[in-house]
Amino acid sequence: MRKLHIIGAGLAGSEAAWQAAEAGVQVVIHEMRDERRKTEAHSTDQFAELVCSNSFRSDDHTGTAIGVLHEEMRRLGSLIIKTADIHKVPAGAALAIDRDHFSDAVTEKLLNHPNISVTREEITDLPPADWGSVI
């Protein structure tokens, strides 16, 4: 069976890996950060690390487009929004989260999914042709 290769475990890569794995696809996440290698923006080796604001912006699904997107993601089983809901902090109408607990939880879910494997490596060139599908 061919695998889906996902380069990067940021918000989009983490969500893509989760959705594909939940659909029965074998996924390989390639993430460059580990306990020794970070970036100037990142302070951990955790997946879906928020590096600027801890806010996903407005969570009002009746009055804002971003709130509608949040609601659609909830209805579609989004790992990111479900985890954000679990780790939200008071922020008025915004969906703000505890960054560390959020990233830890996303990382744990992905590392423990039976259809996901993780390779800690930096991809610096176009992927090999035998990888097949790559996100």
XYZ file of C-alpha atoms in Angstrom:
135
model
C 0.000 0.000 0.000
C 1.304 3.452 -0.889
C 1.605 6.015 1.825
C 0.696 9.673 1.995
C 3.726 11.769 2.921
C 3.072 15.047 4.730
C 5.909 17.529 5.016
C 5.580 19.528 8.207
C 3.469 19.061 11.328
C 2.147 22.590 11.664
C -1.577 23.242 11.911
C -2.322 22.267 8.295
C 0.002 19.264 8.210
C -1.321 17.959 11.515
C -4.933 18.282 10.383
C -4.197 16.706 6.989
C -2.441 13.779 8.661
C -5.321 13.258 11.086
C -8.037 13.366 8.427
C -6.186 11.002 6.091
C -5.328 8.568 8.888
C -8.907 8.571 10.144
C -9.984 7.674 6.581
C -7.688 4.627 6.687
C -4.718 6.055 4.784
C -1.207 5.201 5.961
C 0.520 8.536 6.657
C 4.159 9.498 7.135
C 4.745 12.919 8.708
C 8.155 14.442 7.994
C 8.895 17.050 10.678
C 12.266 18.806 10.881
C 11.995 19.906 14.510
C 13.094 17.590 17.282
C 14.441 18.068 20.799
C 17.762 19.325 19.374
C 16.621 21.326 16.355
C 14.150 24.195 16.572
C 13.622 27.308 14.468
C 13.821 30.954 15.417
C 10.026 30.986 15.600
C 9.509 27.666 17.415
C 10.434 26.903 20.997
C 9.400 23.227 21.165
C 9.454 20.076 19.065
C 5.684 19.672 19.397
C 3.261 19.533 16.469
C 0.825 22.371 15.691
C 2.850 24.815 17.763
C 1.352 28.294 17.630
C 4.217 30.742 17.317
C 2.538 34.153 17.416
C -0.916 34.637 18.863
C -2.684 31.992 20.907
C -5.982 32.958 19.247
C -7.894 31.259 16.475
C -9.834 34.537 16.242
C -13.611 34.870 16.571
C -15.576 31.731 17.393
C -18.951 33.333 16.592
C -20.415 31.063 13.908
C -23.476 33.280 13.481
C -21.652 36.512 12.729
C -18.171 35.898 11.330
C -16.719 33.893 8.470
C -13.928 32.518 10.662
C -16.524 31.411 13.212
C -18.417 29.616 10.426
C -15.165 27.892 9.434
C -14.641 26.766 13.042
C -18.150 25.296 13.120
C -17.629 23.500 9.802
C -14.363 22.060 11.104
C -16.116 20.826 14.262
C -18.794 19.107 12.195
C -16.138 17.432 10.042
C -14.219 16.020 13.013
C -11.251 18.390 12.969
C -8.491 17.386 15.367
C -7.262 20.978 15.534
C -10.594 22.560 16.511
C -11.566 19.717 18.855
C -8.240 20.071 20.641
C -8.549 23.870 20.679
C -11.982 23.539 22.306
C -10.528 21.303 25.017
C -7.654 23.696 25.747
C -9.396 27.044 25.345
C -8.823 29.894 27.763
C -11.106 32.860 28.504
C -10.945 35.369 25.629
C -14.425 36.782 25.105
C -15.830 35.742 21.720
C -12.430 34.550 20.490
C -11.197 30.968 20.532
C -7.905 31.365 22.401
C -5.965 28.408 23.722
C -3.241 27.349 26.113
C -0.522 26.898 23.485
C 1.587 24.328 25.301
C -1.261 22.019 26.307
C -2.783 22.334 22.826
C 0.447 21.381 21.025
C 1.162 18.570 23.484
C -2.316 17.117 22.916
C -2.136 17.322 19.104
C 1.313 15.711 19.168
C 0.127 12.899 21.433
C -2.911 12.140 19.242
C -0.821 11.980 16.068
C 2.037 9.969 17.575
C -0.436 7.407 18.937
C -2.552 7.011 15.793
C -2.015 3.530 14.318
C -2.032 4.863 10.735
C 0.579 7.580 11.332
C 4.347 7.309 11.522
C 6.684 10.241 12.105
C 10.137 10.849 10.710
C 12.151 13.663 12.285
C 14.024 14.996 9.272
C 14.279 18.150 7.209
C 13.134 17.840 3.602
C 15.319 20.194 1.560
C 14.606 19.001 -1.992
C 11.668 17.776 -4.005
C 10.498 14.425 -2.650
C 11.557 11.233 -4.436
C 9.176 9.995 -7.127
C 8.539 6.744 -5.251
C 6.880 8.658 -2.421
C 3.768 9.007 -4.558
C 1.322 11.345 -2.849
C 2.861 14.259 -0.959
C 1.271 17.170 0.894
